[in-house]
Amino acid sequence: MNTNGGGDAYRVEINGDVYEVEFRGKDGIVMIDGEEIQLDVRPKSVPDHYSMLGNGESYIIAVEPRDEPNQYRVHAGGYDFDADVISKREAFLRDYLRAAGVGKAEGRIKAPMPGLIIKIEMQEGEDVLQGDSVLVMEAMKMENEIKAPISGTLKELNVREGDAVEKGQILFEIVTSSDIA
Amino acid sequence: MNTNGGGDAYRVEINGDVYEVEFRGKDGIVMIDGEEIQLDVRPKSVPDHYSMLGNGESYIIAVEPRDEPNQYRVHAGGYDFDADVISKREAFLRDYLRAAGVGKAEGRIKAPMPGLIIKIEMQEGEDVLQGDSVLVMEAMKMENEIKAPISGTLKELNVREGDAVEKGQILFEIVTSSDIA
Amino acid sequence: MFKKILVANRGEIAVRIIRACREMGIKAVAVYSEIDREAMHVHLADEAHLIGPAPASESYLSGDKILEVAKKSGAEAIHPGYGFLSENGDFAEKVKQAGLVWIGPSASAIHSMGSKTEARKIMINAGVPVVPGTEGGVESIEEAIAFASQAGYPVLIKAAMGGGGKGMRVVRSQEEMPGALDGARRESINAFGSPLIYLEKYIERPRHIEFQVFADHHGNVIHLGERECSIQRRHQKVVEECPSPVMTPELREKMGASAVEAARACGYQNAGTVEFLVDQEMNYYFLEMNTRLQVEHPVTEMVTGVDLAQLQIHVANGKPLPYSQEDIEMRGHAIEVRIYSEDSLNNFLPHTGRIRYLRPPDGFGIREDSGVREGDEISIHYDPMISKLIAWAGDRESAIRRMDRALAEYRITGVRTTIPFGRLVMRNESFRKGDFDTSFVEREFEIEHLQAREKAWQKVAAVAAAWLRHHERGKGRHEENAHTVQVMSESSGWKARGRKTELR
Amino acid sequence: MFKKILVANRGEIAVRIIRACREMGIKAVAVYSEIDREAMHVHLADEAHLIGPAPASESYLSGDKILEVAKKSGAEAIHPGYGFLSENGDFAEKVKQAGLVWIGPSASAIHSMGSKTEARKIMINAGVPVVPGTEGGVESIEEAIAFASQAGYPVLIKAAMGGGGKGMRVVRSQEEMPGALDGARRESINAFGSPLIYLEKYIERPRHIEFQVFADHHGNVIHLGERECSIQRRHQKVVEECPSPVMTPELREKMGASAVEAARACGYQNAGTVEFLVDQEMNYYFLEMNTRLQVEHPVTEMVTGVDLAQLQIHVANGKPLPYSQEDIEMRGHAIEVRIYSEDSLNNFLPHTGRIRYLRPPDGFGIREDSGVREGDEISIHYDPMISKLIAWAGDRESAIRRMDRALAEYRITGVRTTIPFGRLVMRNESFRKGDFDTSFVEREFEIEHLQAREKAWQKVAAVAAAWLRHHERGKGRHEENAHTVQVMSESSGWKARGRKTELR
């Protein structure tokens, strides 16, 4: 599958779309979903920015420093993309584990900013639907509803009304039935 | 003269004007020509910039990286200033040496940019007046006359017509009569 | 003319006013909180004075400290900007009593318009159309339900002292009423220090169109045309334009006359904005009057050519308006996109952090009003607005294309922003046609739509992310095995690395 | 409309054209030399192709390579910008023969106007006033001296194929003639590949006023008012404005009609500029016609509201001008200051180097057309212009104050710039009064004047420089004696450092 021994091929997932990207040799040849691109990438002298020429097409890309090792927030063309990049090897492993029922949906909700919990709308153990408001945080003088990103059961509600929370602190977890099974 | 032992006082020369600046203690008290200023300087997170509050007055200052140890090119208020900063100790020494006839006027002319010498207007050993054109350099498609900054005798004309020169390379030296004496 | 003005604000509006002062030859005095020592308004001002800790209540809302600085620095007038003390009539009065000039309307006009209920009464008397609503504040849930039953659902709960969408709730049925009342009161107390709320009939799918008015101290009142501000998220404007795509010269004349009437009715002076709701049949209703310079004032400036901030100072100095109504001419079209530090992929949640890189676009027709620079921190203490990007062009279609081009060029890293959202608005079919209302964002921008970006750019992002991962792994390995790599011939380096990866 | 355009240029004008394409929904193809891989125009374009090494003769002047890229990329038209191939009629012809559209006038118009002597003849025939001069090129020193004796000194030597001040010499007496002829020829050969020069009567203290003209392919020709370009150093414009402070509506109509006549006389199409010298009695003389977009076109755009770059593409596409002469309305006043990488303290010598920090000003009325960004290198290979800063306001006085404010806010480090010079111009009494001519820079800006800056700022600079020296010494010592310092109590740290200094 990969003439270079499998180490230079990646699976990239953005908004549910999956791209297979493979780097071939040092001449800047990249295969993306079977299409060959002559790629020239230059890190800019300014923070986070890269200039890319792909078959002559010109792009400026900015990439945010990451919280998670495989996660990249890419700014391209005025849009933002959250990309998950794993090597082919990791992808095989992940697929295998998922097929075997191991692994967990991403139901752990973190505080998106520092703030104050002013209202909790649901109780631990309750069933929630995607989009339900679980709690209300105040930050920057605004009330912000924190909604359930997936449907499931509300577990480990780690905060109480009046708590001050730090950015990134886990607020609650939603466990799907497949997680429980 | 200086309660801290003389190490925190400086003589600054800009465009022929001389300022005496002394730093007193750690509370940001600065004396400039006898006037007391409460000074708060903060290096900015961007290159070369500093924010200064002096008795409540606000200034943004940028300072270029230096070629010479005592020389600072300061951008302030949209203007550029070439400042020469020496400590009081160095100032005493310089005054003493000058009085004793040691030291040299700054008659060494360097190439202000990389370029090509296309014409030499004067010969080594000739007497030159301040403002006389000594040679013509071409750079950026323009002919640039290199003029004598002081009057004196042209010595060590180190370049010939057709030479390519690097930025900072010494082109020639003008020796004043006092230098010779 | 004044020699020195204190600017009682921070961020882009403080910068805007400092620049107006500079251009008029007036010294500008900034005030700052402890975390704002490095803020842009401090750097650009002629003087800057510390007024307290980060929380606004102890600094930018502390009128006494600000007055103290004004006296100490010898400022003759105070410009409040928008937000903070700008619509605080008591402070305006204190400024006057201290012998200083308040750059804004009189305390009584601020008080009248600050109370939504009183403002309604004045407008009704002046013959300006208003939305049906409760005559005064509503205290009990029964009162609220009684009004809603009579006027018919949906109704809107609003904070009597409010503004900017804070303390607002739409109620679509009786069941929603208790929770909505609670929430609105809580926000109102937090934001305005008052639990007073009132109810209005909720106009379905209205447009939000406002008129810029200006009055001097000599009885002259003019308007400078309208602004279309229907593109809102969480009841907060995010894209504004001038003129409105649905305005006709006839309607402009009629609504402009109402706006001037509204200003006259409350004895108005200086810059103000009369906000109207316009329904699908182009009926308009007085919504409220903002007694200050508006965030979105630049679009009016670009189209009329009038510098509103300088005009405020001019008028506050007692000079007559240099323009009559006939002098105000509108040319071309301007659009503003507010760049907030928010994650538009994540429900517009405010995003705090340090701006690592920031470079706005430039070129013909592009204006940026910014309050922060590279290296600055977006903290939880203040509004998360980074800047306002404005595009002017000869016609609306060209202005939209120009804004789209500019947004694509804008580079910010370190915080997430509303730039991607702005681009999607510029490319939205309904927006391009001018066919939208205040429900635009919730109707057109389901979270799924926000995430479904141009696929071509998504592919580029995928390649870039893969390249980075690849490159980082290369680097990591290189450091780890520096010795091994060095003894390899250069040409076989890549292959060696491939093999190494297999082994780990 | 075109789907793809190749931009045969670099720097700010390439960026300007790429943006115009973007805003019209057209793909822009950039070309670049080896040292320009990281240049701004490459980043902003949709496509970018390498065309050769750094020297312009092997890249941006290589018409064949550019045509090759145009074919490969599928571009339908070529926009040459200004400089490089923009006034090369042979290349314009080649483009046409390759089946592509040249965004500019016909090869014959370029050839006619490119030869200063032929242009003079055409203008004389068309009844446009010209400066007395030699009828053709001058080869011998005798011819030159004969003309000068007849017309009277001073006379001006000019490169027949020239422009931009290159190959130009003022000769005030017969003794100066030989050296001046040599120098002018040398520069002309280097810059334009031709030793052909000619002589003109030198108009003492003239103003340089030029008219923007526009012609479509359907016989319509209009002008878009004038630009005042008298502020020059080394015969190169550095500050321009629109309108001219001395223009009257009557003179504008008269000169505008001459400009339109000039364009008609050479069968002109697309954007062009007719340059006039205006003497102290307001007589005007045709100087030359530039058959391309002008560096200073933004001031016209700001005042007329017309996007000249977009209009060029529109007209080249064969569409009729969307404006008649009556539609062109001038509003307010615009000033441009060119930001060059030059040391204004040191005889405006070009300054090479890497831009360490760059942040332009912004706000109402401010436009920046930039070709470089932070981290970019100003090399010896190309023009040292960094950007053009433009300020618009309702009147000239306000535009000057706005420009002054903006220049004071502009931050660049790493290279020396014309920003301080720009500020001095804005604050110069003669400039403010509009009382100046092309000798302004040499008359008002002796090197001594350039160095004598505002003393208040000089004092600030002195304190800053001392602080830095002090701070650096502190730091150095701190690192050296980290151990010693650590054991000292914090409160006595400074005193200890003082003592340490004494000992070294």
Short mmCIF file of C-alpha atoms in Angstrom, two decimals, chain C residues 195-399:
data_model
loop_
_atom_site.label_atom_id
_atom_site.label_comp_id
_atom_site.label_asym_id
_atom_site.label_seq_id
_atom_site.Cartn_x
_atom_site.Cartn_y
_atom_site.Cartn_z
CA PRO C 195 -34.31 43.57 37.93
CA LEU C 196 -36.79 45.78 36.07
CA ILE C 197 -38.14 44.11 32.93
CA TYR C 198 -41.02 44.74 30.54
CA LEU C 199 -42.81 42.96 27.73
CA GLU C 200 -43.54 43.73 24.11
CA LYS C 201 -45.38 42.09 21.27
CA TYR C 202 -42.73 40.14 19.37
CA ILE C 203 -42.70 41.21 15.72
CA GLU C 204 -42.13 38.08 13.63
CA ARG C 205 -39.17 38.24 11.28
CA PRO C 206 -38.62 41.98 11.56
CA ARG C 207 -35.69 43.86 10.08
CA HIS C 208 -33.65 46.01 12.44
CA ILE C 209 -33.07 49.37 10.77
CA GLU C 210 -31.70 52.32 12.68
CA PHE C 211 -31.18 56.00 11.86
CA GLN C 212 -28.16 58.05 12.81
CA VAL C 213 -29.25 61.43 14.15
CA PHE C 214 -27.19 64.44 15.16
CA ALA C 215 -28.30 67.51 17.10
CA ASP C 216 -26.33 70.59 18.06
CA HIS C 217 -26.92 73.01 20.96
CA HIS C 218 -28.63 75.49 18.65
CA GLY C 219 -31.77 73.54 17.83
CA ASN C 220 -30.51 71.95 14.59
CA VAL C 221 -31.27 68.25 14.16
CA ILE C 222 -30.39 66.16 11.12
CA HIS C 223 -30.26 62.49 10.26
CA LEU C 224 -27.44 60.76 8.33
CA GLY C 225 -29.40 57.95 6.80
CA GLU C 226 -30.03 54.44 8.03
CA ARG C 227 -28.10 51.33 8.92
CA GLU C 228 -29.39 47.82 8.35
CA CYS C 229 -28.50 45.72 11.41
CA SER C 230 -30.65 42.62 11.00
CA ILE C 231 -27.79 40.10 11.02
CA GLN C 232 -27.59 39.24 14.70
CA ARG C 233 -26.63 36.27 16.80
CA ARG C 234 -27.86 36.12 20.44
CA HIS C 235 -29.71 39.41 19.73
CA GLN C 236 -26.36 41.07 19.11
CA LYS C 237 -25.48 42.68 15.81
CA VAL C 238 -22.60 41.11 13.96
CA VAL C 239 -22.95 42.36 10.36
CA GLU C 240 -24.24 45.86 9.54
CA GLU C 241 -24.58 47.87 6.37
CA CYS C 242 -25.45 51.28 5.00
CA PRO C 243 -27.76 51.85 3.20
CA SER C 244 -30.32 49.14 3.90
CA PRO C 245 -30.89 46.95 0.84
CA VAL C 246 -34.67 47.46 1.15
CA MET C 247 -34.66 51.21 1.69
CA THR C 248 -36.33 53.52 -0.81
CA PRO C 249 -35.78 57.29 -0.95
CA GLU C 250 -39.42 57.82 0.08
CA LEU C 251 -39.23 55.51 3.11
CA ARG C 252 -35.87 57.01 4.08
CA GLU C 253 -37.40 60.46 4.10
CA LYS C 254 -40.34 59.29 6.20
CA MET C 255 -38.31 57.24 8.72
CA GLY C 256 -35.62 59.95 8.82
CA ALA C 257 -38.27 62.50 9.72
CA SER C 258 -39.54 60.20 12.50
CA ALA C 259 -35.97 59.81 13.78
CA VAL C 260 -35.44 63.57 13.84
CA GLU C 261 -38.82 63.94 15.58
CA ALA C 262 -37.76 61.36 18.17
CA ALA C 263 -34.57 63.33 18.88
CA ARG C 264 -36.47 66.59 19.17
CA ALA C 265 -39.04 65.01 21.48
CA CYS C 266 -36.44 64.31 24.16
CA GLY C 267 -34.45 67.54 23.72
CA TYR C 268 -31.56 65.62 22.23
CA GLN C 269 -28.03 66.88 21.68
CA ASN C 270 -25.02 65.27 19.97
CA ALA C 271 -24.96 61.85 18.23
CA GLY C 272 -27.76 59.38 18.75
CA THR C 273 -29.33 56.39 17.08
CA VAL C 274 -33.02 55.76 16.71
CA GLU C 275 -33.65 52.05 16.27
CA PHE C 276 -36.71 50.78 14.45
CA LEU C 277 -38.18 47.37 13.81
CA VAL C 278 -39.49 47.09 10.27
CA ASP C 279 -41.99 44.33 9.55
CA GLN C 280 -42.50 42.39 6.34
CA GLU C 281 -44.93 45.05 5.07
CA MET C 282 -42.36 47.82 5.68
CA ASN C 283 -44.24 49.25 8.66
CA TYR C 284 -41.74 50.59 11.16
CA TYR C 285 -41.87 50.79 14.96
CA PHE C 286 -39.67 52.73 17.35
CA LEU C 287 -37.59 50.23 19.27
CA GLU C 288 -35.25 52.36 21.35
CA MET C 289 -32.88 55.27 21.15
CA ASN C 290 -29.20 54.78 21.90
CA THR C 291 -27.84 57.96 23.41
CA ARG C 292 -24.25 57.54 22.29
CA LEU C 293 -22.03 56.71 19.33
CA GLN C 294 -22.94 53.30 17.95
CA VAL C 295 -20.52 50.39 17.41
CA GLU C 296 -21.55 50.32 13.75
CA HIS C 297 -21.14 54.06 13.11
CA PRO C 298 -18.32 53.47 10.54
CA VAL C 299 -20.69 52.29 7.78
CA THR C 300 -22.47 55.65 7.98
CA GLU C 301 -19.12 57.46 7.88
CA MET C 302 -17.99 55.57 4.79
CA VAL C 303 -21.18 56.34 2.88
CA THR C 304 -21.81 59.94 3.98
CA GLY C 305 -18.14 60.94 4.29
CA VAL C 306 -18.91 62.57 7.66
CA ASP C 307 -16.55 61.87 10.59
CA LEU C 308 -19.06 61.22 13.37
CA ALA C 309 -16.54 61.07 16.22
CA GLN C 310 -15.03 64.43 15.23
CA LEU C 311 -18.52 65.85 14.80
CA GLN C 312 -19.40 64.79 18.35
CA ILE C 313 -16.48 66.78 19.72
CA HIS C 314 -17.30 69.74 17.47
CA VAL C 315 -20.92 69.87 18.63
CA ALA C 316 -20.06 69.29 22.31
CA ASN C 317 -17.82 72.33 22.05
CA GLY C 318 -20.95 74.37 21.37
CA LYS C 319 -20.43 74.82 17.64
CA PRO C 320 -23.35 74.58 15.23
CA LEU C 321 -23.67 71.57 12.91
CA PRO C 322 -21.66 72.34 9.75
CA TYR C 323 -24.18 70.38 7.65
CA SER C 324 -27.83 70.90 6.89
CA GLN C 325 -30.02 67.93 5.95
CA GLU C 326 -29.51 68.70 2.25
CA ASP C 327 -25.71 68.50 2.59
CA ILE C 328 -25.86 64.85 3.62
CA GLU C 329 -25.25 62.78 0.51
CA MET C 330 -24.94 59.02 0.45
CA ARG C 331 -22.41 57.48 -1.94
CA GLY C 332 -21.90 53.76 -2.53
CA HIS C 333 -22.41 51.01 -0.01
CA ALA C 334 -20.57 49.98 3.18
CA ILE C 335 -20.66 46.74 5.15
CA GLU C 336 -19.21 46.08 8.59
CA VAL C 337 -18.33 42.68 10.00
CA ARG C 338 -17.53 42.60 13.68
CA ILE C 339 -14.58 40.36 14.41
CA TYR C 340 -15.30 38.78 17.79
CA SER C 341 -13.12 36.37 19.67
CA GLU C 342 -15.72 33.62 19.48
CA ASP C 343 -15.82 30.12 18.11
CA SER C 344 -18.40 30.20 15.35
CA LEU C 345 -18.10 26.41 15.02
CA ASN C 346 -19.12 26.13 18.65
CA ASN C 347 -22.29 28.16 19.15
CA PHE C 348 -20.43 31.53 19.09
CA LEU C 349 -18.93 30.86 22.52
CA PRO C 350 -16.54 33.62 23.55
CA HIS C 351 -12.96 32.44 23.31
CA THR C 352 -10.25 33.80 25.57
CA GLY C 353 -6.54 33.73 24.84
CA ARG C 354 -3.55 35.61 23.60
CA ILE C 355 -3.50 36.81 20.01
CA ARG C 356 -0.43 35.15 18.57
CA TYR C 357 -0.63 36.70 15.13
CA LEU C 358 -2.89 39.38 13.70
CA ARG C 359 -2.74 41.01 10.30
CA PRO C 360 -5.81 42.69 8.87
CA PRO C 361 -6.40 43.01 5.11
CA ASP C 362 -5.98 46.32 3.33
CA GLY C 363 -6.50 48.00 -0.06
CA PHE C 364 -9.15 50.19 -1.66
CA GLY C 365 -12.41 50.46 0.26
CA ILE C 366 -11.12 48.54 3.29
CA ARG C 367 -11.17 50.09 6.75
CA GLU C 368 -10.27 48.47 10.00
CA ASP C 369 -11.17 49.87 13.40
CA SER C 370 -9.18 47.81 15.81
CA GLY C 371 -8.69 47.84 19.55
CA VAL C 372 -6.10 45.11 19.96
CA ARG C 373 -2.85 44.04 18.40
CA GLU C 374 -0.69 41.00 18.18
CA GLY C 375 0.35 39.83 21.64
CA ASP C 376 -2.73 41.24 23.35
CA GLU C 377 -4.87 39.10 25.60
CA ILE C 378 -8.61 38.62 25.16
CA SER C 379 -9.66 38.27 28.78
CA ILE C 380 -12.93 37.30 30.42
CA HIS C 381 -13.31 40.79 31.84
CA TYR C 382 -14.42 42.72 28.77
CA ASP C 383 -16.28 42.42 25.52
CA PRO C 384 -14.61 39.89 23.22
CA MET C 385 -14.64 42.17 20.17
CA ILE C 386 -11.25 42.30 18.42
CA SER C 387 -12.03 44.77 15.67
CA LYS C 388 -14.50 45.94 13.07
CA LEU C 389 -13.76 45.33 9.42
CA ILE C 390 -15.52 47.67 7.01
CA ALA C 391 -15.72 47.39 3.22
CA TRP C 392 -16.96 50.21 1.01
CA ALA C 393 -17.65 50.01 -2.72
CA GLY C 394 -19.71 51.76 -5.36
CA ASP C 395 -22.61 49.32 -4.99
CA ARG C 396 -23.82 46.62 -2.60
CA GLU C 397 -22.77 43.66 -4.73
CA SER C 398 -19.21 45.02 -5.02
CA ALA C 399 -19.07 45.79 -1.30
#
